[in-house]
Amino acid sequence: GIAGNDPLAERLLRAHGTSLREEGHHICAHPSSGYFIAASDEELQQTCEYLYDRAMTSLKQVAAMKRVSLPDLRGQLHLPT
């Protein structure tokens, strides 16, 4: 990959990809192909689903550690339903 085996370069690349996504750019990523700009709505949707699933996994862990249900945590975080 672009960053090779340099952990600092990899962190910087991930941070830059995150920044671009937060600006609304259609930045996708896959372990086998690295970062790329979505060439289709399908690629963008796959990335959005991956990010959503990753976020939900984290929220489930938070709910478990706080010993609250995910819907209760959702209310505490004021997330849309």
mmCIF file of C-alpha atoms in Angstrom:
data_model
loop_
_atom_site.group_PDB
_atom_site.id
_atom_site.type_symbol
_atom_site.label_atom_id
_atom_site.label_comp_id
_atom_site.label_asym_id
_atom_site.label_seq_id
_atom_site.Cartn_x
_atom_site.Cartn_y
_atom_site.Cartn_z
ATOM 1 C CA GLY A 1 0.000 0.000 0.000
ATOM 2 C CA ILE A 2 0.907 3.671 -0.100
ATOM 3 C CA ALA A 3 1.858 3.760 3.573
ATOM 4 C CA GLY A 4 3.824 0.503 3.369
ATOM 5 C CA ASN A 5 4.718 -0.786 6.812
ATOM 6 C CA ASP A 6 5.005 2.650 8.422
ATOM 7 C CA PRO A 7 2.435 2.865 11.269
ATOM 8 C CA LEU A 8 2.676 6.670 11.440
ATOM 9 C CA ALA A 9 2.078 7.013 7.706
ATOM 10 C CA GLU A 10 -0.904 4.654 7.970
ATOM 11 C CA ARG A 11 -2.430 6.711 10.815
ATOM 12 C CA LEU A 12 -1.922 9.926 8.859
ATOM 13 C CA LEU A 13 -3.514 8.396 5.757
ATOM 14 C CA ARG A 14 -6.538 7.200 7.780
ATOM 15 C CA ALA A 15 -6.876 10.642 9.397
ATOM 16 C CA HIS A 16 -6.766 12.333 6.002
ATOM 17 C CA GLY A 17 -9.395 9.921 4.641
ATOM 18 C CA THR A 18 -11.620 10.689 7.633
ATOM 19 C CA SER A 19 -11.208 14.430 7.118
ATOM 20 C CA LEU A 20 -12.155 14.132 3.460
ATOM 21 C CA ARG A 21 -15.256 12.093 4.361
ATOM 22 C CA GLU A 22 -16.257 14.686 6.946
ATOM 23 C CA GLU A 23 -16.046 17.297 4.164
ATOM 24 C CA GLY A 24 -18.466 15.172 2.121
ATOM 25 C CA HIS A 25 -16.046 13.518 -0.300
ATOM 26 C CA HIS A 26 -16.937 9.979 -1.367
ATOM 27 C CA ILE A 27 -13.830 8.295 0.024
ATOM 28 C CA CYS A 28 -14.081 4.514 0.203
ATOM 29 C CA ALA A 29 -11.617 2.001 1.603
ATOM 30 C CA HIS A 30 -11.064 -1.720 1.424
ATOM 31 C CA PRO A 31 -8.251 -3.764 2.980
ATOM 32 C CA SER A 32 -7.326 -5.303 -0.387
ATOM 33 C CA SER A 33 -7.432 -2.102 -2.446
ATOM 34 C CA GLY A 34 -6.758 0.747 -0.026
ATOM 35 C CA TYR A 35 -8.466 4.119 -0.318
ATOM 36 C CA PHE A 36 -10.330 5.167 -3.447
ATOM 37 C CA ILE A 37 -13.016 7.582 -4.602
ATOM 38 C CA ALA A 38 -16.380 5.910 -5.131
ATOM 39 C CA ALA A 39 -16.966 5.295 -8.814
ATOM 40 C CA SER A 40 -20.623 4.385 -8.341
ATOM 41 C CA ASP A 41 -23.535 4.776 -5.962
ATOM 42 C CA GLU A 42 -23.081 1.088 -5.101
ATOM 43 C CA GLU A 43 -19.482 1.600 -3.946
ATOM 44 C CA LEU A 44 -20.535 4.589 -1.864
ATOM 45 C CA GLN A 45 -23.434 2.616 -0.345
ATOM 46 C CA GLN A 46 -21.147 -0.298 0.545
ATOM 47 C CA THR A 47 -18.787 2.070 2.353
ATOM 48 C CA CYS A 48 -21.656 3.793 4.172
ATOM 49 C CA GLU A 49 -23.001 0.417 5.312
ATOM 50 C CA TYR A 50 -19.540 -0.622 6.527
ATOM 51 C CA LEU A 51 -19.158 2.622 8.509
ATOM 52 C CA TYR A 52 -22.675 2.293 9.940
ATOM 53 C CA ASP A 53 -22.044 -1.314 11.016
ATOM 54 C CA ARG A 54 -18.741 -0.305 12.622
ATOM 55 C CA ALA A 55 -20.463 2.542 14.497
ATOM 56 C CA MET A 56 -23.278 0.256 15.674
ATOM 57 C CA THR A 57 -20.735 -2.271 16.983
ATOM 58 C CA SER A 58 -19.101 0.497 19.021
ATOM 59 C CA LEU A 59 -22.467 1.762 20.318
ATOM 60 C CA LYS A 60 -23.469 -1.762 21.384
ATOM 61 C CA GLN A 61 -20.241 -2.011 23.382
ATOM 62 C CA VAL A 62 -20.914 1.356 25.044
ATOM 63 C CA ALA A 63 -24.480 0.293 25.904
ATOM 64 C CA ALA A 64 -23.209 -2.970 27.415
ATOM 65 C CA MET A 65 -20.540 -1.217 29.494
ATOM 66 C CA LYS A 66 -23.072 1.319 30.763
ATOM 67 C CA ARG A 67 -25.561 -1.496 31.329
ATOM 68 C CA VAL A 68 -28.288 0.258 29.347
ATOM 69 C CA SER A 69 -30.203 -0.934 26.329
ATOM 70 C CA LEU A 70 -29.176 0.352 22.941
ATOM 71 C CA PRO A 71 -32.521 2.186 22.545
ATOM 72 C CA ASP A 72 -31.936 3.864 25.932
ATOM 73 C CA LEU A 73 -28.397 4.803 24.907
ATOM 74 C CA ARG A 74 -29.778 6.114 21.645
ATOM 75 C CA GLY A 75 -32.095 8.407 23.580
ATOM 76 C CA GLN A 76 -29.217 9.589 25.749
ATOM 77 C CA LEU A 77 -27.197 10.430 22.647
ATOM 78 C CA HIS A 78 -30.179 12.124 20.956
ATOM 79 C CA LEU A 79 -29.703 10.032 17.825
ATOM 80 C CA PRO A 80 -32.411 10.106 15.164
ATOM 81 C CA THR A 81 -34.763 7.137 15.136
#
